Amino acid sequence: MTRRLLFLCSMLLLSSLLFSACGPRGAKVETLAGGTRGFADGQGITAQFDNPADVAAGPDGSIYVADSANHRIRKISAAGQVSTLAGSNNPGHQDGTGSAALLSSPTGIAENNSGVIVFADSVATDPHPMFVRLVSEEGKVTALAGSSSAGSQDGQGTQAFFRTPANVAIDKDGNVYVADTSNHRIRKVTPDGNVTTFAGSLGSDVVSGYNDGPAAEAQFKSPAGIAVDGSGNVYVADTGNHCIRLIANGQVTTLAGSPTPGKANGKGKAASFNFPNDVAVDSVGNVFVADSANHLIRKITPDGTVTTIAGAGQPGYTDGPAAQAQFRLPQGITVDSKGIIYVADTGNNCIRKITP
């Protein structure tokens, strides 16, 4: 009995060591594409990006990238081939197809049920007005809402104003939710381009703060990431408040984190983040966070429990077992229908893949 007990204890110790080395369920991190700053289409790591800001997963296994400093929307096929869907070296705001379209530092990206890509496109000069634009599968770019004037005005199409680069998410009905960063608000754009304020202070002044409660009274501070689940619940990376917020049934609550930065795991406000920049949600309600200044990828279960699923917590560039892998200022994150996580590893100019 003693010998058998010793054997079982040895196996448990070995399993524990393996879990510590490999991360949850043996998750591993690999580079899907990129790794060198520049611009080049091509296969896998031969392709180049420049400050990729966000990623979106298509139903066919394709990954779309908001390649911010290259002013382009890129596509990575299921086979790892990188191509340019729209944009060119010349920043601007011109509709068109492929390289005839002009983009300016696209930041957030999402795909709707019809295969149309929605992205947040900014003007590089202060005060950073923003457009919400569309890209078809053929690379045709059109405007949905926004203007070259910065502000917080709601309205139809070009009569609505945004301020500062932001992120976008799409619900099952085609509504677009915008993390309107420097307005400290969450906006909603209907499929026909009508913009309303979905959550955040409705006063005429731009107000930042931290307050849960009814959507019209809640306060955010530089929200940068956004996601929506199948039930229409909206998740926000409230970057300046170092926490993840939930908007459901007209109420804003804090799912995890608090206005004090850190990198502690735990439940609800006992956990901490450091400038979380983006969120993604899977089919069972788990929320994944690009915890940018911690150089980590975090997971929040529906009950608010936070764990670290990838990253060593120091900036760097290393593939391998999840707990040993290194990221550098990851800004964008998405999860596909198989539970595979894709990360815009912005500081490393590449797209990473986390496989359970």
XYZ file of C-alpha atoms in Angstrom:
356
model
C 0.000 0.000 0.000
C 2.840 2.375 0.920
C 4.639 1.744 -2.379
C 1.418 2.310 -4.335
C 0.738 5.530 -2.404
C 4.256 6.774 -3.164
C 3.724 5.983 -6.856
C 0.427 7.896 -6.944
C 1.985 10.857 -5.166
C 4.824 10.858 -7.683
C 2.349 10.861 -10.555
C 0.380 13.712 -9.003
C 3.579 15.719 -8.543
C 4.603 15.067 -12.147
C 1.144 16.111 -13.375
C 1.368 19.280 -11.320
C 4.764 20.141 -12.753
C 3.549 19.516 -16.279
C 0.510 21.722 -15.705
C 2.729 24.489 -14.365
C 5.038 24.243 -17.364
C 2.426 23.900 -20.052
C -0.390 26.063 -18.742
C -4.087 25.125 -18.579
C -4.832 21.812 -20.266
C -1.436 21.860 -21.960
C -2.258 24.996 -23.939
C 0.428 26.136 -26.347
C 1.229 29.409 -28.070
C 2.518 29.642 -31.621
C 3.022 32.383 -34.182
C 0.410 32.210 -36.916
C 1.838 34.989 -39.079
C 4.280 37.866 -38.959
C 7.030 38.653 -36.488
C 8.972 41.315 -38.368
C 7.847 44.917 -38.593
C 7.056 45.991 -42.145
C 4.634 45.192 -44.904
C 4.659 41.952 -46.877
C 2.054 39.431 -47.890
C 3.105 35.796 -47.806
C 2.978 32.537 -45.904
C 3.062 32.525 -42.119
C 6.104 34.184 -40.586
C 7.320 35.466 -43.968
C 4.452 37.980 -43.886
C 4.976 41.308 -42.157
C 2.720 43.602 -40.116
C 3.195 47.011 -38.522
C 1.441 47.462 -35.177
C -1.472 45.089 -35.799
C -4.201 46.327 -33.479
C -6.978 43.750 -33.614
C -8.096 40.403 -35.039
C -11.416 38.801 -35.994
C -12.148 35.133 -36.717
C -14.208 34.167 -39.762
C -16.397 31.043 -39.901
C -14.202 29.472 -42.598
C -11.069 29.590 -40.454
C -9.803 32.871 -41.885
C -8.429 35.541 -39.554
C -8.797 39.234 -40.356
C -6.313 41.801 -39.061
C -6.557 45.545 -38.529
C -2.971 46.304 -39.573
C -2.933 49.750 -38.060
C 0.343 51.395 -39.043
C 0.133 49.867 -42.535
C -3.361 51.391 -42.988
C -4.700 48.090 -44.286
C -7.090 45.252 -43.550
C -5.280 41.939 -43.976
C -6.556 38.382 -44.230
C -4.888 35.185 -43.044
C -6.334 32.092 -44.703
C -6.889 28.841 -42.829
C -3.669 27.640 -44.484
C -1.715 30.620 -43.074
C -1.442 32.673 -46.267
C -1.522 36.424 -45.619
C -3.059 38.740 -48.208
C -4.251 42.344 -48.264
C -8.002 42.820 -48.420
C -8.097 46.631 -48.575
C -5.941 49.706 -48.110
C -2.545 50.974 -49.192
C 0.491 52.882 -47.920
C -1.384 56.145 -48.273
C -3.564 56.937 -45.223
C -6.910 58.569 -45.872
C -10.658 58.083 -46.045
C -11.665 57.063 -49.514
C -14.138 54.355 -50.392
C -13.161 51.904 -53.091
C -12.053 48.344 -53.676
C -8.734 46.834 -52.596
C -5.781 49.208 -52.837
C -8.033 51.937 -54.284
C -9.608 52.327 -50.833
C -7.782 54.564 -48.366
C -7.763 53.720 -44.653
C -6.240 55.557 -41.708
C -4.873 53.549 -38.785
C -7.675 50.963 -38.438
C -7.874 49.750 -34.861
C -10.855 47.482 -34.133
C -12.280 44.796 -36.396
C -15.193 42.331 -36.370
C -17.122 40.190 -38.844
C -20.911 39.984 -39.152
C -23.040 36.971 -40.072
C -22.939 37.900 -43.759
C -19.156 37.857 -44.016
C -18.835 41.651 -44.021
C -15.933 43.069 -42.026
C -16.641 46.085 -39.820
C -13.723 48.179 -38.590
C -12.978 51.355 -36.679
C -10.949 53.784 -38.764
C -9.406 56.923 -37.314
C -7.953 60.229 -38.370
C -4.358 60.402 -37.181
C -4.458 64.060 -36.159
C -5.871 65.248 -32.851
C -8.744 65.177 -31.767
C -8.964 61.878 -33.640
C -12.434 61.691 -35.154
C -13.446 58.213 -36.235
C -15.402 56.358 -38.874
C -17.077 52.965 -38.717
C -16.476 51.372 -42.107
C -17.349 48.125 -43.888
C -15.280 45.801 -46.090
C -16.916 43.150 -48.273
C -15.340 39.763 -49.012
C -14.189 41.273 -52.317
C -12.405 44.121 -50.532
C -14.946 46.869 -51.259
C -14.840 49.552 -48.551
C -17.853 51.707 -47.697
C -18.710 53.985 -44.765
C -21.363 53.103 -42.197
C -21.174 56.018 -39.750
C -18.925 58.759 -38.477
C -17.387 61.972 -39.725
C -14.129 63.875 -40.052
C -15.389 66.020 -37.169
C -14.778 64.753 -33.643
C -17.527 64.788 -31.042
C -20.133 62.753 -29.198
C -23.240 63.606 -31.192
C -25.668 60.795 -31.996
C -27.354 60.708 -35.384
C -27.624 59.062 -38.769
C -24.489 58.100 -40.674
C -22.175 61.069 -41.193
C -24.260 63.171 -38.776
C -22.872 61.121 -35.880
C -19.487 61.897 -34.325
C -16.941 59.729 -32.515
C -13.646 60.584 -30.837
C -10.374 58.614 -30.915
C -9.622 55.146 -32.322
C -11.852 52.486 -30.831
C -12.986 48.903 -31.176
C -16.131 47.288 -32.534
C -18.293 44.214 -31.949
C -21.362 42.924 -33.781
C -24.461 41.216 -32.398
C -26.540 38.556 -34.146
C -28.859 41.215 -35.603
C -26.029 43.147 -37.222
C -25.892 46.007 -34.723
C -22.385 47.357 -34.204
C -21.188 48.322 -30.730
C -18.339 50.811 -30.524
C -15.902 51.416 -27.683
C -15.772 55.189 -28.175
C -12.564 55.625 -26.258
C -12.083 59.351 -25.665
C -15.812 59.956 -25.284
C -15.755 57.356 -22.480
C -18.942 55.858 -23.869
C -20.279 52.784 -25.603
C -22.149 53.580 -28.795
C -24.517 51.457 -30.897
C -24.819 51.618 -34.685
C -27.771 49.932 -36.392
C -27.262 48.195 -39.753
C -28.611 51.305 -41.524
C -26.088 53.574 -39.768
C -28.123 55.150 -36.977
C -25.883 55.929 -33.989
C -27.065 56.139 -30.375
C -25.298 56.159 -27.023
C -25.690 52.699 -25.499
C -23.934 53.260 -22.172
C -22.010 56.015 -20.439
C -22.809 59.490 -19.206
C -25.322 61.198 -21.514
C -24.356 64.737 -20.588
C -23.039 67.110 -23.241
C -19.600 67.125 -21.583
C -17.070 64.336 -22.033
C -16.947 62.700 -18.608
C -14.716 59.852 -17.480
C -15.036 57.989 -14.224
C -15.966 54.694 -12.633
C -19.558 54.036 -11.772
C -21.793 50.983 -12.125
C -25.552 51.321 -12.465
C -28.122 52.162 -15.133
C -26.467 52.452 -18.544
C -27.166 56.177 -18.922
C -25.578 56.926 -15.541
C -22.617 54.550 -15.654
C -19.131 55.892 -16.184
C -16.156 54.470 -18.083
C -12.566 55.623 -18.524
C -11.040 55.189 -21.982
C -12.827 51.937 -22.892
C -10.829 50.313 -25.693
C -12.199 46.800 -26.236
C -15.660 45.374 -26.708
C -17.417 42.060 -27.342
C -21.010 40.846 -27.477
C -22.369 37.353 -26.790
C -25.238 35.445 -28.356
C -27.710 36.827 -25.814
C -26.794 40.430 -26.550
C -24.753 40.998 -23.403
C -21.930 43.465 -24.030
C -18.486 43.134 -22.449
C -16.142 46.110 -22.243
C -12.417 46.339 -21.615
C -12.592 49.508 -19.511
C -8.934 50.199 -20.067
C -8.407 53.302 -17.948
C -10.242 51.692 -15.038
C -8.254 48.430 -15.344
C -11.389 46.301 -15.264
C -13.880 44.378 -17.372
C -17.451 45.663 -17.365
C -20.692 43.933 -18.349
C -23.714 45.664 -19.873
C -26.862 43.548 -19.577
C -30.543 44.478 -19.299
C -29.719 48.158 -19.260
C -27.365 47.880 -16.290
C -23.579 48.223 -16.129
C -21.721 46.064 -13.608
C -18.089 45.191 -13.038
C -17.410 41.591 -13.994
C -13.807 41.535 -12.774
C -11.043 43.887 -11.756
C -11.030 47.302 -10.111
C -9.567 50.761 -10.807
C -6.321 49.683 -9.121
C -3.912 48.095 -11.638
C -2.264 44.746 -10.964
C -2.120 41.178 -12.240
C -3.701 39.130 -9.470
C -5.938 36.195 -10.289
C -9.093 35.779 -8.248
C -12.815 36.371 -8.349
C -14.514 39.610 -9.293
C -12.915 42.703 -7.816
C -10.268 40.604 -6.075
C -8.659 40.110 -9.491
C -6.682 42.852 -11.180
C -5.616 43.907 -14.681
C -3.197 46.465 -16.082
C -4.646 48.441 -18.986
C -6.706 45.586 -20.478
C -7.134 46.529 -24.120
C -9.580 44.029 -25.624
C -12.035 41.259 -24.817
C -13.559 38.283 -26.625
C -16.329 35.947 -25.496
C -16.870 32.282 -26.381
C -20.087 30.334 -26.842
C -20.389 29.383 -23.154
C -19.753 32.843 -21.730
C -16.043 32.725 -20.950
C -14.395 36.096 -21.539
C -10.803 36.326 -22.768
C -8.771 39.449 -22.124
C -5.725 40.944 -23.825
C -4.184 42.291 -20.617
C -1.902 44.615 -22.473
C 0.449 46.183 -19.927
C 0.795 42.847 -18.112
C 1.713 41.134 -21.419
C -0.740 38.368 -20.491
C -3.837 36.643 -21.814
C -6.453 36.188 -19.102
C -9.735 34.274 -18.833
C -12.872 35.198 -16.883
C -15.499 32.530 -16.278
C -19.189 33.538 -16.160
C -19.029 33.785 -12.348
C -16.183 36.312 -12.556
C -13.231 34.040 -11.727
C -10.026 35.257 -13.392
C -7.087 33.050 -14.339
C -4.033 33.561 -16.523
C -4.083 31.261 -19.537
C -0.969 32.408 -21.408
C 2.062 34.572 -20.876
C 4.972 34.739 -18.462
C 4.136 38.300 -17.400
C 7.253 39.872 -18.884
C 7.486 41.449 -22.352
C 9.196 39.279 -24.932
C 8.615 37.004 -27.877
C 8.561 33.286 -27.145
C 6.325 30.522 -28.472
C 5.744 27.287 -26.594
C 3.839 26.114 -23.521
C 1.349 28.760 -22.481
C 2.885 29.589 -19.109
C 6.320 30.138 -20.677
C 5.223 32.032 -23.767
C 5.870 35.754 -23.975
C 3.867 38.584 -25.527
C 4.614 42.269 -25.926
C 1.693 44.681 -25.425
C -1.027 42.463 -26.931
C -3.912 44.699 -27.991
C -6.483 42.561 -29.826
C -8.056 39.190 -29.146
C -10.689 36.907 -30.659
C -11.859 33.330 -30.152
C -13.234 31.050 -32.856
C -15.990 28.427 -32.701
C -13.447 25.727 -31.752
C -12.184 27.666 -28.762
C -8.885 28.618 -30.405
C -7.723 32.082 -29.345
C -5.994 34.519 -31.686
C -4.040 37.514 -30.423
C -2.845 40.669 -32.133
C 0.558 40.743 -30.450
C 1.060 44.382 -31.308
C 4.519 44.983 -29.891
C 5.856 41.910 -31.680
C 4.139 42.774 -34.988
C 2.607 39.340 -35.299
C -0.545 37.279 -34.842
C -0.342 34.534 -32.222
C -2.489 31.448 -31.804
C -3.348 29.795 -28.478
C -4.525 26.206 -28.805
C -5.968 24.385 -25.774
